[in-house]
Each structure stands twice: as structure tokens, then as C-alpha cells.
Amino acid sequence: MPTSAFVLLVLVLATTLGWALLRLRSQQRAVRSLQQAIVRQQRMLRENLPGALGGAWDALCDATSDLIDEATRLRELRAGHLAQLEATLGSLREAVLVIDGSSRVVLANQALQEIFPHTNRILGQRLEGALRSVGFLNCVEAVRRGAAEPQQEVEFVEGAHSTWVEVTGTPIPPLDGGKEAWALFVLHDITRQKKLEAMRREFVANVSHELRTPLSVIKGYVETLTDGHHEMPLDDRDKFLRTIARHTERLNSLLEDLLTLSRLESTSPGLRPESVSLPALLADVLADYGARPAAAAHRLHAAVDPALAPLPADPLKITQAVENLLDNALKYTPAGSRIDVEARLRDREIVVTVRDNGPGIPAADLPHIFERFYRVEKGRSREKGGTGLGLSIVKHIVQLHGGRAWAESTPGQGSAFHFSLPINHPS
Ligand code: ADP
């Protein structure tokens, strides 16, 4: 081959290789640009392609941009639907929870957040981390297997706080195209009902227990008297009848206190407010007690501010509250103890105090003594004719007047029972 021809061949080969390299680089840049456009989900213009790549690349660019547009539209549509769904669920009073195939929370409405206020940012969390309840996890499993009961009561425990929820669950097709079924739950807060049920059960158990002892004593003595009163010595008959009378009186007090409590707790507690002068009311109560044989062994003192202005209150109910406190002071302190009745103005309320220097109340019992049927010493209270309802009645009376009742005590030194009455409560 002549030298000139060889040089020409080398030149042509070099030019072709250079051109091919340039084109390859342009194509690499084009692929990168398309990849970035897809990642950023931004349309790509033909003009942004490196020059002179040809019609096929223009078509690829247009098709990719159309796909990006379509994906954006579908995303917006889905977001719109989810927003709509969220708005709809948000307006529901029922709490709604949707979890995906891997038990991640996909949707939780406002009502759910209200049931579980301590659980924040529940969305996206795994169920077992967000809402701790073995019962609920079992319920989720059962729903997935299609074996769930139509409605289930489930307890959620958060520290010392327990929430009871009635759950209805149903599996739904996965919205993410996955294989595992999603699940939708409607939750209804029944904590209040549960608490009321427990209170009712406890109350019925307490009342039955209180009734049982005097009734069985009365029954036993009546049977003995019925069978053998002819040959029974008069003294024994007398003793038996007195025991029956004492237990009948106990039943009577219990029923009286129960009726009083039930009236006070009803929607119409029968309050008859009028303008009451506390110094006069307390003087009457003390005069009455001073004349009772039960108070003879005690020293009663009054320290009532005579200038206390009249306040709106039901005088009979306030009298009952003071009497219950005085009865207790007499019942639970030994003969010779001192009992002080005080009343003074403090801010916008009058505080009445019944103080004694008796045995006092242990600190552990103090927060409970206003609860129904709570007694520090059960035997002693019953022996003294107590029903366990006296302080509960005081608390209710005072609350109906817009005030509150509380107690302070130093064991071995005495107790002070206080109640406050606002001076301008509309009773
Ligand atoms: P009870 O009918 O048993 O007296 P209360 O509700 O009036 O019921 O009182 C609840 C409990 O509080 C009593 O059983 C008694 O143990 C305790 N208690 C009340 N007042 C006094 C007091 N002044 N001193 C000591 N303990 C008291």
C-alpha cells in the first residue's frame, strides 16, 4: 500500500473512532440526565438532551417525560384521596385505625388520638410499638385470619393508666399492591362504662356484706326465740330482744344513709338553699349535742367568727354534714377528749372545722376515708354503729354547695375535718 493511502486510512479510522467516542459520551450524558429526571420526577425537555443524538432519543425523552407526568398525576390523585379519606375519618366520632400488611399504622384519625392522648406520632409506627396491648395484637391476628369476634373488649395499659376499648376489625385489600392483607379497626372508648360497672359491682358487694351480718344475727335470735321462748329465762329473752333491736337499728341507719347518698348523687338532690347564718346554725347544733348523753363525757368547744356573713346554703344538709363530723369525733375519741368546732372566713369561702384530740388516722388511710364504706378499723366502726357512709355523705353535701371536704390528722394527737363553702355559690 502506498504511504499516502495508509495515512488516509489511519486518518479515516481515527476520525471515526473520535466521532464514535464523542457520541458514546453524549449518550452517557443523556442517560444520566434521564435518570436524574426520573429520580427528581421532573419533566425533561428535548433541548436538554446533548445535541445531535437523533430522533430515537427525542422519542425516549418524550416518553420518559410523559411517564413522569403520569406518575406525578397519580401521586397527587392518591394524596388527594388520602386527604379526603383522612378528612372524612377525622370528622367521625368513632376512632379509626388502618394498618398495612406489616402492621404499620397507615391511618389514624383524630378520635383515636383522643382515646390515646399519650401516644403521639402514631402514623408510620409499628403497632406493637405504638399501642401496647397483647389483647389488641391477638385481635389483629384474629382479624387477619378472618377468625375475629364481631366485637371485642380490649384493655390498653399505659403506666398506671388503663383504657378499655371495644374493637371491631375487618381485613381490607392491601392498597400498596402487596400480598399481606391490611386491616381496618373501629375503636370505641368504654373506659367510663367499665369503671362504672366495677363501681356498681363493688357497691352491691359492699351493701350485701353490710346487710348480711345484722340480718343473720336477727334471723338467728328470732329463730331461737321462736323455738324456745316459753322455757327461756326472762333475762336471756331480754338480752336477745335488745340484740335484735340493736341490729335492726343498724340496718335502719344503713338504709337511711344509703337513701341519703343516693338522693345526693341523683340529678335532683333536693337542695333547698336559703340565706344561712353559720354562727347561728353551728350554735344550734352544739347546743343540741351538749344536751345529748353521748356527748356528756366529751368537752365541746366552739370558735366561730360571729361576724361571718350569711351564705346561700341548705341549712338541713349543712347541719347533717356537721352532725356527721361531730358523731365521728364522739365515736372515735375516748371519754374526756376535746372537740372543737371552728368556722372562719378564708378568701371567698367559709371553712368549717371539727377538730378532736383523739387517736387520729394513719397517713395511709387518710386519702380514702371519704370513700364509701371505707373504715380504718372495721370492727370498731360497726361496734359504734357506723355505716362507713358518714364522710361520703359529708363530701357529697359539700360538693353540692360548690365546696370541698378534706381531713388532716396526726396519729396519736387527733384529727381535723374541714369543709369549705363558697360565700356566693348559686347552690
Ligand atoms: P363510719 O360510719 O364508719 O364512721 P365514716 O365515713 O363516717 O364511716 O368514717 C370513715 C372512717 O373514718 C371511720 O370508720 C373511722 O375509721 C375514720 N374516722 C372518721 N372520723 C374519725 C375521727 N374523728 N377520728 C378517727 N377516725 C375517724
Short mmCIF file of N, CA, C and O and ligand atoms in Angstrom, two decimals, residues 257 324-333 354-356 358-362 365 368-378 380-382 384-394 409 414-417, ligand 1:
data_model
loop_
_atom_site.label_atom_id
_atom_site.label_comp_id
_atom_site.label_asym_id
_atom_site.label_seq_id
_atom_site.Cartn_x
_atom_site.Cartn_y
_atom_site.Cartn_z
N ASP A 257 -78.71 5.97 105.44
CA ASP A 257 -77.51 6.55 104.82
C ASP A 257 -77.47 6.25 103.32
O ASP A 257 -77.10 7.10 102.51
N ASN A 324 -72.56 14.73 111.19
CA ASN A 324 -71.79 13.52 110.87
C ASN A 324 -70.36 13.64 111.40
O ASN A 324 -69.80 12.68 111.92
N LEU A 325 -69.77 14.84 111.26
CA LEU A 325 -68.39 15.03 111.74
C LEU A 325 -68.35 14.97 113.26
O LEU A 325 -67.42 14.39 113.85
N LEU A 326 -69.36 15.58 113.90
CA LEU A 326 -69.39 15.54 115.37
C LEU A 326 -69.62 14.12 115.88
O LEU A 326 -68.98 13.68 116.84
N ASP A 327 -70.53 13.38 115.19
CA ASP A 327 -70.78 11.98 115.58
C ASP A 327 -69.48 11.19 115.55
O ASP A 327 -69.18 10.43 116.47
N ASN A 328 -68.72 11.38 114.46
CA ASN A 328 -67.45 10.66 114.34
C ASN A 328 -66.49 11.04 115.46
O ASN A 328 -65.83 10.18 116.06
N ALA A 329 -66.39 12.36 115.72
CA ALA A 329 -65.46 12.81 116.76
C ALA A 329 -65.84 12.16 118.10
O ALA A 329 -64.98 11.76 118.88
N LEU A 330 -67.16 12.04 118.35
CA LEU A 330 -67.61 11.41 119.60
C LEU A 330 -67.35 9.91 119.59
O LEU A 330 -66.94 9.33 120.59
N LYS A 331 -67.59 9.29 118.41
CA LYS A 331 -67.45 7.84 118.30
C LYS A 331 -66.01 7.37 118.45
O LYS A 331 -65.73 6.35 119.05
N TYR A 332 -65.10 8.12 117.81
CA TYR A 332 -63.73 7.60 117.68
C TYR A 332 -62.73 8.20 118.67
O TYR A 332 -61.54 7.99 118.53
N THR A 333 -63.23 9.01 119.62
CA THR A 333 -62.28 9.53 120.63
C THR A 333 -62.72 9.05 122.01
O THR A 333 -63.92 8.88 122.25
N VAL A 354 -64.04 20.56 112.28
CA VAL A 354 -64.34 19.82 113.52
C VAL A 354 -63.05 19.10 113.88
O VAL A 354 -62.57 18.26 113.11
N ARG A 355 -62.50 19.51 115.04
CA ARG A 355 -61.17 19.03 115.42
C ARG A 355 -61.27 18.21 116.71
O ARG A 355 -62.05 18.56 117.58
N ASP A 356 -60.51 17.14 116.78
CA ASP A 356 -60.50 16.41 118.06
C ASP A 356 -59.07 16.04 118.44
O ASP A 356 -58.16 16.16 117.61
N GLY A 358 -58.29 13.00 119.57
CA GLY A 358 -58.39 11.54 119.73
C GLY A 358 -57.21 10.80 119.12
O GLY A 358 -56.12 11.37 118.96
N PRO A 359 -57.42 9.54 118.74
CA PRO A 359 -56.30 8.68 118.30
C PRO A 359 -55.75 9.05 116.92
O PRO A 359 -54.66 8.61 116.55
N GLY A 360 -56.51 9.83 116.14
CA GLY A 360 -56.03 10.21 114.80
C GLY A 360 -56.20 9.08 113.79
O GLY A 360 -56.72 8.00 114.11
N ILE A 361 -55.75 9.37 112.56
CA ILE A 361 -55.95 8.42 111.46
C ILE A 361 -54.59 8.18 110.78
O ILE A 361 -53.89 9.15 110.46
N PRO A 362 -54.20 6.92 110.56
CA PRO A 362 -52.90 6.67 109.89
C PRO A 362 -52.84 7.33 108.51
O PRO A 362 -53.86 7.39 107.80
N ASP A 365 -54.40 5.70 105.46
CA ASP A 365 -55.88 5.63 105.36
C ASP A 365 -56.49 6.97 105.00
O ASP A 365 -57.59 7.03 104.45
N HIS A 368 -58.36 7.91 101.82
CA HIS A 368 -59.52 7.07 101.43
C HIS A 368 -60.75 7.25 102.29
O HIS A 368 -61.80 6.71 101.97
N ILE A 369 -60.63 7.99 103.40
CA ILE A 369 -61.72 7.94 104.38
C ILE A 369 -63.02 8.58 103.87
O ILE A 369 -64.07 8.34 104.44
N PHE A 370 -62.96 9.38 102.78
CA PHE A 370 -64.21 9.94 102.24
C PHE A 370 -64.87 8.99 101.23
O PHE A 370 -65.90 9.32 100.66
N GLU A 371 -64.22 7.83 100.99
CA GLU A 371 -64.81 6.86 100.06
C GLU A 371 -65.90 6.07 100.78
O GLU A 371 -65.80 5.82 101.98
N ARG A 372 -66.91 5.64 99.98
CA ARG A 372 -68.00 4.87 100.58
C ARG A 372 -67.48 3.58 101.21
O ARG A 372 -66.67 2.89 100.60
N PHE A 373 -67.95 3.28 102.36
CA PHE A 373 -67.68 2.05 103.11
C PHE A 373 -66.22 1.91 103.55
O PHE A 373 -65.82 0.84 104.00
N TYR A 374 -65.43 2.97 103.42
CA TYR A 374 -64.04 2.85 103.87
C TYR A 374 -63.99 3.09 105.38
O TYR A 374 -64.50 4.08 105.87
N ARG A 375 -63.38 2.17 106.07
CA ARG A 375 -63.22 2.33 107.51
C ARG A 375 -61.78 2.01 107.88
O ARG A 375 -61.18 1.12 107.29
N VAL A 376 -61.27 2.73 108.86
CA VAL A 376 -59.90 2.45 109.29
C VAL A 376 -59.91 1.14 110.10
O VAL A 376 -59.15 0.23 109.83
N GLU A 377 -60.82 1.09 111.04
CA GLU A 377 -60.96 -0.15 111.83
C GLU A 377 -62.39 -0.63 111.68
O GLU A 377 -63.29 -0.06 112.29
N LYS A 378 -62.57 -1.64 110.85
CA LYS A 378 -63.93 -2.09 110.52
C LYS A 378 -64.73 -2.46 111.77
O LYS A 378 -65.85 -2.00 111.96
N ARG A 380 -64.35 -1.68 114.91
CA ARG A 380 -64.64 -0.57 115.80
C ARG A 380 -65.79 0.28 115.27
O ARG A 380 -66.69 0.67 116.00
N SER A 381 -65.76 0.54 113.95
CA SER A 381 -66.80 1.37 113.35
C SER A 381 -68.17 0.69 113.51
O SER A 381 -69.14 1.32 113.92
N ARG A 382 -68.22 -0.62 113.20
CA ARG A 382 -69.50 -1.33 113.29
C ARG A 382 -70.01 -1.38 114.73
O ARG A 382 -71.19 -1.17 115.00
N LYS A 384 -69.53 0.71 116.92
CA LYS A 384 -70.02 2.03 117.31
C LYS A 384 -71.25 2.44 116.49
O LYS A 384 -71.69 3.58 116.52
N GLY A 385 -71.75 1.51 115.67
CA GLY A 385 -72.95 1.82 114.88
C GLY A 385 -72.65 2.56 113.58
O GLY A 385 -73.54 3.12 112.95
N GLY A 386 -71.37 2.56 113.18
CA GLY A 386 -71.01 3.27 111.93
C GLY A 386 -71.42 2.48 110.70
O GLY A 386 -71.48 1.25 110.72
N THR A 387 -71.73 3.22 109.62
CA THR A 387 -72.13 2.54 108.38
C THR A 387 -71.02 2.62 107.33
O THR A 387 -71.09 1.98 106.30
N GLY A 388 -70.02 3.45 107.61
CA GLY A 388 -68.95 3.65 106.61
C GLY A 388 -69.36 4.64 105.53
O GLY A 388 -68.66 4.81 104.53
N LEU A 389 -70.52 5.31 105.74
CA LEU A 389 -71.02 6.22 104.70
C LEU A 389 -71.03 7.69 105.16
O LEU A 389 -71.26 8.59 104.35
N GLY A 390 -70.78 7.91 106.46
CA GLY A 390 -70.92 9.26 107.02
C GLY A 390 -70.08 10.31 106.30
O GLY A 390 -70.59 11.37 105.91
N LEU A 391 -68.79 10.04 106.10
CA LEU A 391 -67.92 11.04 105.47
C LEU A 391 -68.23 11.20 103.99
O LEU A 391 -68.09 12.29 103.42
N SER A 392 -68.67 10.09 103.36
CA SER A 392 -69.05 10.18 101.95
C SER A 392 -70.25 11.13 101.80
O SER A 392 -70.32 11.93 100.85
N ILE A 393 -71.18 11.06 102.76
CA ILE A 393 -72.34 11.95 102.74
C ILE A 393 -71.88 13.40 102.92
O ILE A 393 -72.32 14.31 102.21
N VAL A 394 -70.94 13.63 103.85
CA VAL A 394 -70.41 14.99 104.07
C VAL A 394 -69.82 15.52 102.76
O VAL A 394 -70.11 16.64 102.33
N SER A 409 -54.59 14.76 109.88
CA SER A 409 -54.51 14.01 111.13
C SER A 409 -53.07 13.69 111.49
O SER A 409 -52.24 13.47 110.61
N GLY A 414 -54.66 13.44 117.13
CA GLY A 414 -56.01 13.88 116.79
C GLY A 414 -56.22 14.09 115.29
O GLY A 414 -55.32 13.89 114.48
N SER A 415 -57.46 14.49 114.97
CA SER A 415 -57.82 14.68 113.56
C SER A 415 -58.54 16.01 113.41
O SER A 415 -59.17 16.50 114.36
N ALA A 416 -58.47 16.58 112.23
CA ALA A 416 -59.24 17.79 111.92
C ALA A 416 -59.95 17.55 110.59
O ALA A 416 -59.31 17.22 109.59
N PHE A 417 -61.26 17.66 110.61
CA PHE A 417 -62.06 17.51 109.38
C PHE A 417 -62.53 18.90 108.98
O PHE A 417 -63.11 19.62 109.79
P1 ADP B 1 -68.34 5.36 109.89
O1 ADP B 1 -69.80 5.20 109.76
O2 ADP B 1 -67.59 4.07 109.93
O3 ADP B 1 -67.96 6.30 110.97
P2 ADP B 1 -67.40 7.45 108.13
O4 ADP B 1 -67.47 7.57 106.65
O5 ADP B 1 -68.07 8.49 108.93
O6 ADP B 1 -67.90 6.00 108.49
O7 ADP B 1 -65.87 7.44 108.54
C1 ADP B 1 -64.97 6.59 107.86
C2 ADP B 1 -63.87 6.11 108.79
O8 ADP B 1 -63.00 7.20 109.12
C3 ADP B 1 -64.36 5.59 110.12
O9 ADP B 1 -64.73 4.24 110.03
C4 ADP B 1 -63.17 5.82 111.03
O10 ADP B 1 -62.27 4.71 110.90
C5 ADP B 1 -62.48 7.04 110.42
N1 ADP B 1 -62.79 8.28 111.21
C6 ADP B 1 -63.75 9.18 110.92
N2 ADP B 1 -63.72 10.20 111.81
C7 ADP B 1 -62.71 9.93 112.66
C8 ADP B 1 -62.15 10.61 113.79
N3 ADP B 1 -62.64 11.78 114.22
N4 ADP B 1 -61.09 10.05 114.40
C9 ADP B 1 -60.57 8.87 113.99
N5 ADP B 1 -61.04 8.19 112.91
C10 ADP B 1 -62.09 8.71 112.26
#
